[in-house]
Amino acid sequence: MPLLEIRDLAITYHGSRGDVPAVRGVDLSLDAGKTLGVAGESGCGKSTLALALLRLLPAGTTTTGEILLDGEDVLTMSWGRLRAVRWAGTSIVFQGAMHSLNAVHRVGRQIAEPILLHEKVSEADANRRAIELLAQVGLPAWRARSYPHELSGGQRQRVMIAMALACSPKLIVADEATTALDVMIQAQVLQLIGRLVAERDIGLLMISHDLSVLSDTCQQLAVMYAGRVVEYGPSSEVFTDPQHPYAAALANAFPTIGDVAARRTPRGLGGDPPDPTDIPSGCPFHPRCPVALDECSSTEVELWPAGPSHEAACVRVPAAGRTA
């Protein structure tokens, strides 16, 4: 049984402009000890998906489908059960640690807080655990007495990872956890996350707009566009041999080091993702797609086999793959 299984998940916000379908029929799974990356531009539904895993979406949001954590549906849990699952079953590392940490409390206390809430331990034991967790993420014990503003961006992000590990969760969701960091610190944090996943045999769902980061960090990669998964497969294949034009555009946005032509003529993607309240008919990517066919404006295909363990939602996927 997968550690995490998402089945036909659909999420709709309701506002003054009407219904906003942010996630539309997503199916994903993740085993313990494995890593799954979710990529896409802003507005494609990545963060909404992350928040749904622990029912952190705004009140009034309509959510259908299933989110199974160890076979138990998060969407139907009682509030008491959900409270127990948060931190201890699944924890989230959000983007922007300075905004996620409490500015008026020392970081050691903030790490110890979920331990005290979820486990029957003394305050002294919780504080010792907090120091041990800081050591695991490469910070000295004395940093437990620091306030968030006394730490660098990379150190604050390490504190957030320590907090996420505080109650030994089975699943960690990292939502743009390294976006605000410089390249060297980002590499250190990614190596740290990878080591902790391997050592603790936990599942990692990592969300980012950066396809290169996900391909280096995660074993599997799902690319989202307009609330749907348009390509899914082994990270190395999706990054080096993408089958959907949108995934190819994301991969091509990263210049090749030493390639003069790539430096002089940066490859990008014109336009923006569609407004969720006005998603185009057919394939929602067709207005921006450089290789769109006439049928793309009227046909939105499901994920088709595009190779061993590789799927893409595009009419250009070979016909043999569609009927496999």
mmCIF file of C-alpha atoms in Angstrom:
data_model
loop_
_atom_site.group_PDB
_atom_site.id
_atom_site.type_symbol
_atom_site.label_atom_id
_atom_site.label_comp_id
_atom_site.label_asym_id
_atom_site.label_seq_id
_atom_site.Cartn_x
_atom_site.Cartn_y
_atom_site.Cartn_z
ATOM 1 C CA MET A 1 0.000 0.000 0.000
ATOM 2 C CA PRO A 2 1.404 3.459 -0.915
ATOM 3 C CA LEU A 3 2.168 5.833 1.931
ATOM 4 C CA LEU A 4 0.221 8.555 0.094
ATOM 5 C CA GLU A 5 -2.386 8.017 -2.592
ATOM 6 C CA ILE A 6 -4.313 10.860 -4.201
ATOM 7 C CA ARG A 7 -7.340 9.771 -6.210
ATOM 8 C CA ASP A 8 -9.273 12.026 -8.590
ATOM 9 C CA LEU A 9 -8.682 15.070 -6.388
ATOM 10 C CA ALA A 10 -10.599 18.196 -7.400
ATOM 11 C CA ILE A 11 -10.479 21.478 -5.469
ATOM 12 C CA THR A 12 -12.669 24.490 -6.196
ATOM 13 C CA TYR A 13 -12.506 27.890 -4.504
ATOM 14 C CA HIS A 14 -15.631 30.048 -4.355
ATOM 15 C CA GLY A 15 -15.300 33.816 -4.594
ATOM 16 C CA SER A 16 -16.788 37.003 -5.944
ATOM 17 C CA ARG A 17 -15.772 36.064 -9.497
ATOM 18 C CA GLY A 18 -17.459 32.698 -9.256
ATOM 19 C CA ASP A 19 -16.031 29.201 -8.944
ATOM 20 C CA VAL A 20 -12.265 28.766 -9.319
ATOM 21 C CA PRO A 21 -11.265 25.159 -10.135
ATOM 22 C CA ALA A 22 -7.680 25.144 -8.844
ATOM 23 C CA VAL A 23 -7.102 21.369 -9.007
ATOM 24 C CA ARG A 24 -8.922 19.182 -11.537
ATOM 25 C CA GLY A 25 -8.804 15.422 -11.208
ATOM 26 C CA VAL A 26 -5.278 14.734 -9.929
ATOM 27 C CA ASP A 27 -4.061 11.169 -9.284
ATOM 28 C CA LEU A 28 -0.678 10.641 -7.591
ATOM 29 C CA SER A 29 0.946 8.113 -5.278
ATOM 30 C CA LEU A 30 4.077 7.991 -3.134
ATOM 31 C CA ASP A 31 5.712 5.112 -1.271
ATOM 32 C CA ALA A 32 7.616 5.360 2.008
ATOM 33 C CA GLY A 33 11.265 6.214 1.475
ATOM 34 C CA LYS A 34 10.531 7.641 -1.975
ATOM 35 C CA THR A 35 10.512 11.188 -3.333
ATOM 36 C CA LEU A 36 7.993 12.831 -5.655
ATOM 37 C CA GLY A 37 8.360 16.269 -7.195
ATOM 38 C CA VAL A 38 5.482 18.441 -8.421
ATOM 39 C CA ALA A 39 6.413 21.198 -10.883
ATOM 40 C CA GLY A 40 4.629 23.993 -12.686
ATOM 41 C CA GLU A 41 4.284 27.761 -12.959
ATOM 42 C CA SER A 42 2.540 29.869 -10.351
ATOM 43 C CA GLY A 43 -1.206 29.346 -10.537
ATOM 44 C CA CYS A 44 -1.055 25.738 -11.718
ATOM 45 C CA GLY A 45 -2.420 24.287 -8.476
ATOM 46 C CA LYS A 46 0.756 23.034 -6.765
ATOM 47 C CA SER A 47 0.371 24.802 -3.425
ATOM 48 C CA THR A 48 -3.367 24.150 -3.336
ATOM 49 C CA LEU A 49 -2.549 20.458 -3.674
ATOM 50 C CA ALA A 50 -0.046 20.706 -0.784
ATOM 51 C CA LEU A 51 -2.516 22.465 1.516
ATOM 52 C CA ALA A 52 -5.206 19.914 0.758
ATOM 53 C CA LEU A 53 -3.037 17.087 2.101
ATOM 54 C CA LEU A 54 -3.716 18.290 5.650
ATOM 55 C CA ARG A 55 -6.997 20.132 5.016
ATOM 56 C CA LEU A 56 -5.442 23.563 5.391
ATOM 57 C CA LEU A 57 -7.540 25.120 2.626
ATOM 58 C CA PRO A 58 -9.812 28.104 3.359
ATOM 59 C CA ALA A 59 -13.258 27.431 4.793
ATOM 60 C CA GLY A 60 -15.886 26.990 2.117
ATOM 61 C CA THR A 61 -13.536 25.367 -0.405
ATOM 62 C CA THR A 62 -15.086 22.388 -2.199
ATOM 63 C CA THR A 63 -12.846 19.305 -2.246
ATOM 64 C CA THR A 64 -13.767 15.970 -3.839
ATOM 65 C CA GLY A 65 -11.841 12.761 -4.382
ATOM 66 C CA GLU A 66 -9.615 10.982 -1.874
ATOM 67 C CA ILE A 67 -6.323 11.710 -0.098
ATOM 68 C CA LEU A 68 -5.251 8.425 1.476
ATOM 69 C CA LEU A 69 -2.482 8.521 4.075
ATOM 70 C CA ASP A 70 -1.621 4.942 4.997
ATOM 71 C CA GLY A 71 -5.022 4.010 3.599
ATOM 72 C CA GLU A 72 -6.953 6.528 5.703
ATOM 73 C CA ASP A 73 -8.769 9.341 3.895
ATOM 74 C CA VAL A 74 -7.635 12.728 5.194
ATOM 75 C CA LEU A 75 -10.732 14.398 3.742
ATOM 76 C CA THR A 76 -13.124 12.378 5.905
ATOM 77 C CA MET A 77 -11.123 12.348 9.158
ATOM 78 C CA SER A 78 -12.667 13.785 12.296
ATOM 79 C CA TRP A 79 -11.027 16.968 13.562
ATOM 80 C CA GLY A 80 -9.565 15.054 16.495
ATOM 81 C CA ARG A 81 -7.990 12.466 14.220
ATOM 82 C CA LEU A 82 -6.777 15.148 11.816
ATOM 83 C CA ARG A 83 -5.109 17.008 14.678
ATOM 84 C CA ALA A 84 -3.223 13.827 15.578
ATOM 85 C CA VAL A 85 -2.137 13.288 11.963
ATOM 86 C CA ARG A 86 -0.789 16.821 11.556
ATOM 87 C CA TRP A 87 2.900 16.875 12.542
ATOM 88 C CA ALA A 88 2.961 13.214 13.606
ATOM 89 C CA GLY A 89 1.685 11.743 10.320
ATOM 90 C CA THR A 90 2.421 14.509 7.839
ATOM 91 C CA SER A 91 4.230 17.807 8.218
ATOM 92 C CA ILE A 92 4.773 20.726 5.835
ATOM 93 C CA VAL A 93 7.791 22.938 5.235
ATOM 94 C CA PHE A 94 6.440 26.180 3.784
ATOM 95 C CA GLN A 95 8.173 28.703 1.571
ATOM 96 C CA GLY A 96 9.580 31.712 3.413
ATOM 97 C CA ALA A 97 10.689 30.530 6.852
ATOM 98 C CA MET A 98 10.775 34.082 8.246
ATOM 99 C CA HIS A 99 7.014 34.301 7.784
ATOM 100 C CA SER A 100 6.361 30.785 9.099
ATOM 101 C CA LEU A 101 8.389 31.112 12.311
ATOM 102 C CA ASN A 102 7.076 33.092 15.286
ATOM 103 C CA ALA A 103 9.226 36.205 15.573
ATOM 104 C CA VAL A 104 8.798 36.559 19.362
ATOM 105 C CA HIS A 105 9.732 33.010 20.407
ATOM 106 C CA ARG A 106 13.134 31.348 20.418
ATOM 107 C CA VAL A 107 13.503 28.663 17.757
ATOM 108 C CA GLY A 108 14.169 25.904 20.289
ATOM 109 C CA ARG A 109 10.801 26.538 21.902
ATOM 110 C CA GLN A 110 9.082 26.470 18.531
ATOM 111 C CA ILE A 111 10.614 23.079 17.690
ATOM 112 C CA ALA A 112 9.686 21.696 21.122
ATOM 113 C CA GLU A 113 6.059 22.879 20.920
ATOM 114 C CA PRO A 114 4.697 20.129 18.601
ATOM 115 C CA ILE A 115 6.584 17.506 20.614
ATOM 116 C CA LEU A 116 4.843 18.674 23.794
ATOM 117 C CA LEU A 117 1.467 18.718 22.017
ATOM 118 C CA HIS A 118 1.689 15.277 20.447
ATOM 119 C CA GLU A 119 3.847 13.234 22.809
ATOM 120 C CA LYS A 120 3.692 12.567 26.542
ATOM 121 C CA VAL A 121 7.096 13.980 27.457
ATOM 122 C CA SER A 122 8.354 16.532 29.914
ATOM 123 C CA GLU A 123 9.387 20.015 28.837
ATOM 124 C CA ALA A 124 13.013 19.123 29.564
ATOM 125 C CA ASP A 125 12.796 16.070 27.281
ATOM 126 C CA ALA A 126 11.140 18.137 24.541
ATOM 127 C CA ASN A 127 13.908 20.733 24.769
ATOM 128 C CA ARG A 128 16.558 18.007 24.522
ATOM 129 C CA ARG A 129 14.824 16.631 21.448
ATOM 130 C CA ALA A 130 14.790 20.111 19.928
ATOM 131 C CA ILE A 131 18.564 20.378 20.387
ATOM 132 C CA GLU A 132 19.053 16.925 18.842
ATOM 133 C CA LEU A 133 16.944 17.955 15.854
ATOM 134 C CA LEU A 134 18.971 21.130 15.405
ATOM 135 C CA ALA A 135 22.108 18.992 15.347
ATOM 136 C CA GLN A 136 20.578 16.758 12.672
ATOM 137 C CA VAL A 137 20.047 19.762 10.421
ATOM 138 C CA GLY A 138 23.556 21.087 11.061
ATOM 139 C CA LEU A 139 22.940 23.801 13.663
ATOM 140 C CA PRO A 140 24.744 24.034 17.049
ATOM 141 C CA ALA A 141 22.853 23.568 20.319
ATOM 142 C CA TRP A 142 23.219 27.202 21.331
ATOM 143 C CA ARG A 143 21.099 28.231 18.343
ATOM 144 C CA ALA A 144 18.055 26.922 20.230
ATOM 145 C CA ARG A 145 18.104 30.205 22.170
ATOM 146 C CA SER A 146 18.135 32.343 19.030
ATOM 147 C CA TYR A 147 15.187 34.296 17.692
ATOM 148 C CA PRO A 148 14.355 33.890 13.986
ATOM 149 C CA HIS A 149 15.716 37.337 13.063
ATOM 150 C CA GLU A 150 19.112 36.313 14.446
ATOM 151 C CA LEU A 151 19.451 33.525 11.871
ATOM 152 C CA SER A 152 20.303 33.625 8.182
ATOM 153 C CA GLY A 153 17.797 32.514 5.555
ATOM 154 C CA GLY A 154 19.437 29.101 5.249
ATOM 155 C CA GLN A 155 19.514 28.627 9.011
ATOM 156 C CA ARG A 156 15.835 29.532 9.324
ATOM 157 C CA GLN A 157 14.969 27.025 6.624
ATOM 158 C CA ARG A 158 16.926 24.377 8.544
ATOM 159 C CA VAL A 159 14.903 25.235 11.647
ATOM 160 C CA MET A 160 11.710 24.689 9.627
ATOM 161 C CA ILE A 161 12.990 21.276 8.546
ATOM 162 C CA ALA A 162 13.817 20.430 12.168
ATOM 163 C CA MET A 163 10.259 21.412 13.142
ATOM 164 C CA ALA A 164 8.860 19.237 10.364
ATOM 165 C CA LEU A 165 10.832 16.263 11.733
ATOM 166 C CA ALA A 166 9.935 16.940 15.382
ATOM 167 C CA CYS A 167 7.234 14.265 15.691
ATOM 168 C CA SER A 168 8.837 11.733 13.319
ATOM 169 C CA PRO A 169 6.238 12.058 10.529
ATOM 170 C CA LYS A 170 5.865 9.481 7.785
ATOM 171 C CA LEU A 171 5.464 12.143 5.086
ATOM 172 C CA ILE A 172 7.033 15.567 4.591
ATOM 173 C CA VAL A 173 5.617 18.084 2.133
ATOM 174 C CA ALA A 174 8.107 20.754 1.073
ATOM 175 C CA ASP A 175 6.309 23.646 -0.667
ATOM 176 C CA GLU A 176 8.904 25.809 -2.457
ATOM 177 C CA ALA A 177 11.128 25.226 0.575
ATOM 178 C CA THR A 178 14.342 26.453 -1.090
ATOM 179 C CA THR A 179 13.056 29.105 -3.508
ATOM 180 C CA ALA A 180 14.194 32.121 -1.463
ATOM 181 C CA LEU A 181 17.701 30.757 -0.783
ATOM 182 C CA ASP A 182 20.896 31.480 -2.681
ATOM 183 C CA VAL A 183 22.344 28.715 -4.850
ATOM 184 C CA MET A 184 24.945 27.412 -2.358
ATOM 185 C CA ILE A 185 22.541 27.330 0.593
ATOM 186 C CA GLN A 186 19.864 25.785 -1.615
ATOM 187 C CA ALA A 187 22.224 22.946 -2.526
ATOM 188 C CA GLN A 188 23.054 22.346 1.156
ATOM 189 C CA VAL A 189 19.380 22.272 2.177
ATOM 190 C CA LEU A 190 18.487 19.905 -0.680
ATOM 191 C CA GLN A 191 21.306 17.545 0.294
ATOM 192 C CA LEU A 192 20.103 17.676 3.882
ATOM 193 C CA ILE A 193 16.518 16.840 2.899
ATOM 194 C CA GLY A 194 17.696 13.944 0.736
ATOM 195 C CA ARG A 195 19.839 12.523 3.545
ATOM 196 C CA LEU A 196 17.055 12.754 6.118
ATOM 197 C CA VAL A 197 14.559 11.058 3.777
ATOM 198 C CA ALA A 198 16.965 8.156 3.256
ATOM 199 C CA GLU A 199 17.915 7.832 6.929
ATOM 200 C CA ARG A 200 14.349 7.988 8.273
ATOM 201 C CA ASP A 201 12.637 6.095 5.413
ATOM 202 C CA ILE A 202 9.989 8.806 5.072
ATOM 203 C CA GLY A 203 8.146 9.981 1.983
ATOM 204 C CA LEU A 204 8.893 13.399 0.504
ATOM 205 C CA LEU A 205 6.518 15.389 -1.697
ATOM 206 C CA MET A 206 8.483 18.388 -2.984
ATOM 207 C CA ILE A 207 6.806 21.266 -4.817
ATOM 208 C CA SER A 208 8.724 23.760 -6.935
ATOM 209 C CA HIS A 209 8.622 25.731 -10.170
ATOM 210 C CA ASP A 210 12.272 24.726 -10.706
ATOM 211 C CA LEU A 211 12.371 21.556 -12.798
ATOM 212 C CA SER A 212 16.153 21.204 -12.465
ATOM 213 C CA VAL A 213 15.973 21.169 -8.642
ATOM 214 C CA LEU A 214 13.252 18.530 -8.674
ATOM 215 C CA SER A 215 15.086 16.357 -11.196
ATOM 216 C CA ASP A 216 18.163 16.342 -8.937
ATOM 217 C CA THR A 217 16.207 15.745 -5.718
ATOM 218 C CA CYS A 218 13.218 13.540 -6.573
ATOM 219 C CA GLN A 219 12.857 10.105 -8.108
ATOM 220 C CA GLN A 220 9.478 10.778 -9.732
ATOM 221 C CA LEU A 221 8.184 14.019 -11.222
ATOM 222 C CA ALA A 222 4.678 15.272 -11.971
ATOM 223 C CA VAL A 223 4.217 18.413 -14.076
ATOM 224 C CA MET A 224 0.995 20.367 -13.469
ATOM 225 C CA TYR A 225 -0.730 22.852 -15.734
ATOM 226 C CA ALA A 226 -4.131 24.495 -15.202
ATOM 227 C CA GLY A 227 -4.845 22.252 -12.222
ATOM 228 C CA ARG A 228 -4.066 18.955 -13.940
ATOM 229 C CA VAL A 229 -1.060 16.640 -14.212
ATOM 230 C CA VAL A 230 0.112 16.790 -17.831
ATOM 231 C CA GLU A 231 3.212 14.628 -17.503
ATOM 232 C CA TYR A 232 4.378 12.061 -14.970
ATOM 233 C CA GLY A 233 7.370 9.748 -14.825
ATOM 234 C CA PRO A 234 10.954 9.251 -13.636
ATOM 235 C CA SER A 235 12.479 12.669 -12.973
ATOM 236 C CA SER A 236 15.493 12.158 -15.219
ATOM 237 C CA GLU A 237 13.264 11.219 -18.158
ATOM 238 C CA VAL A 238 10.781 14.047 -17.676
ATOM 239 C CA PHE A 239 13.621 16.588 -17.482
ATOM 240 C CA THR A 240 15.809 15.269 -20.330
ATOM 241 C CA ASP A 241 13.137 13.779 -22.613
ATOM 242 C CA PRO A 242 9.801 15.502 -21.875
ATOM 243 C CA GLN A 243 6.834 14.319 -23.935
ATOM 244 C CA HIS A 244 4.396 17.167 -23.242
ATOM 245 C CA PRO A 245 5.208 20.565 -24.847
ATOM 246 C CA TYR A 246 4.655 22.338 -21.520
ATOM 247 C CA ALA A 247 7.106 20.086 -19.679
ATOM 248 C CA ALA A 248 9.551 20.621 -22.544
ATOM 249 C CA ALA A 249 9.182 24.400 -22.212
ATOM 250 C CA LEU A 250 9.903 24.217 -18.467
ATOM 251 C CA ALA A 251 12.975 22.059 -19.080
ATOM 252 C CA ASN A 252 14.236 24.338 -21.872
ATOM 253 C CA ALA A 253 13.974 27.395 -19.630
ATOM 254 C CA PHE A 254 17.281 26.381 -18.012
ATOM 255 C CA PRO A 255 20.313 27.380 -20.122
ATOM 256 C CA THR A 256 23.127 24.912 -20.702
ATOM 257 C CA ILE A 257 26.326 25.987 -18.964
ATOM 258 C CA GLY A 258 28.933 26.875 -21.585
ATOM 259 C CA ASP A 259 26.420 26.988 -24.449
ATOM 260 C CA VAL A 260 26.921 30.410 -26.062
ATOM 261 C CA ALA A 261 23.772 30.117 -28.182
ATOM 262 C CA ALA A 262 21.642 29.389 -25.128
ATOM 263 C CA ARG A 263 23.086 32.422 -23.360
ATOM 264 C CA ARG A 264 22.469 34.765 -26.272
ATOM 265 C CA THR A 265 19.011 33.435 -27.075
ATOM 266 C CA PRO A 266 17.280 32.457 -23.832
ATOM 267 C CA ARG A 267 14.461 30.002 -24.396
ATOM 268 C CA GLY A 268 11.283 30.776 -22.540
ATOM 269 C CA LEU A 269 7.550 30.440 -22.857
ATOM 270 C CA GLY A 270 5.358 33.334 -23.830
ATOM 271 C CA GLY A 271 2.116 34.199 -22.116
ATOM 272 C CA ASP A 272 0.759 33.094 -18.764
ATOM 273 C CA PRO A 273 -1.172 30.109 -17.419
ATOM 274 C CA PRO A 274 -4.910 30.474 -18.026
ATOM 275 C CA ASP A 275 -7.197 32.162 -15.538
ATOM 276 C CA PRO A 276 -8.751 29.277 -13.546
ATOM 277 C CA THR A 277 -12.160 30.885 -14.021
ATOM 278 C CA ASP A 278 -11.744 30.822 -17.805
ATOM 279 C CA ILE A 279 -9.819 27.669 -18.765
ATOM 280 C CA PRO A 280 -9.652 27.219 -22.571
ATOM 281 C CA SER A 281 -11.543 24.360 -24.171
ATOM 282 C CA GLY A 282 -9.631 21.260 -25.202
ATOM 283 C CA CYS A 283 -6.047 21.137 -24.007
ATOM 284 C CA PRO A 284 -5.668 24.210 -21.751
ATOM 285 C CA PHE A 285 -2.081 24.650 -22.960
ATOM 286 C CA HIS A 286 -2.958 24.950 -26.651
ATOM 287 C CA PRO A 287 -3.062 28.820 -26.766
ATOM 288 C CA ARG A 288 0.619 28.883 -25.732
ATOM 289 C CA CYS A 289 1.737 25.650 -27.382
ATOM 290 C CA PRO A 290 4.223 26.102 -30.268
ATOM 291 C CA VAL A 291 3.270 22.738 -31.807
ATOM 292 C CA ALA A 292 -0.499 22.744 -31.254
ATOM 293 C CA LEU A 293 -2.719 20.909 -33.741
ATOM 294 C CA ASP A 294 -6.251 21.827 -34.760
ATOM 295 C CA GLU A 295 -7.691 19.093 -32.524
ATOM 296 C CA CYS A 296 -5.913 20.504 -29.452
ATOM 297 C CA SER A 297 -8.512 23.276 -29.141
ATOM 298 C CA SER A 298 -11.314 20.746 -28.734
ATOM 299 C CA THR A 299 -9.680 17.639 -27.247
ATOM 300 C CA GLU A 300 -8.254 17.428 -23.733
ATOM 301 C CA VAL A 301 -6.644 14.003 -23.461
ATOM 302 C CA GLU A 302 -5.957 12.034 -20.292
ATOM 303 C CA LEU A 303 -2.491 10.863 -19.331
ATOM 304 C CA TRP A 304 -1.364 8.323 -21.968
ATOM 305 C CA PRO A 305 1.570 5.902 -21.681
ATOM 306 C CA ALA A 306 4.614 7.621 -23.200
ATOM 307 C CA GLY A 307 7.152 4.952 -22.324
ATOM 308 C CA PRO A 308 7.899 2.617 -19.417
ATOM 309 C CA SER A 309 6.546 4.292 -16.237
ATOM 310 C CA HIS A 310 6.141 7.547 -18.197
ATOM 311 C CA GLU A 311 2.846 9.272 -19.086
ATOM 312 C CA ALA A 312 1.886 12.477 -20.888
ATOM 313 C CA ALA A 313 -1.438 14.176 -21.671
ATOM 314 C CA CYS A 314 -0.821 15.235 -25.262
ATOM 315 C CA VAL A 315 -2.297 14.220 -28.615
ATOM 316 C CA ARG A 316 1.248 14.089 -29.998
ATOM 317 C CA VAL A 317 2.082 11.086 -27.821
ATOM 318 C CA PRO A 318 2.439 8.178 -30.295
ATOM 319 C CA ALA A 319 -0.853 6.458 -31.062
ATOM 320 C CA ALA A 320 0.613 3.128 -29.936
ATOM 321 C CA GLY A 321 1.089 4.626 -26.490
ATOM 322 C CA ARG A 322 -2.523 5.814 -26.318
ATOM 323 C CA THR A 323 -3.936 2.371 -26.959
ATOM 324 C CA ALA A 324 -1.456 0.475 -24.746
#
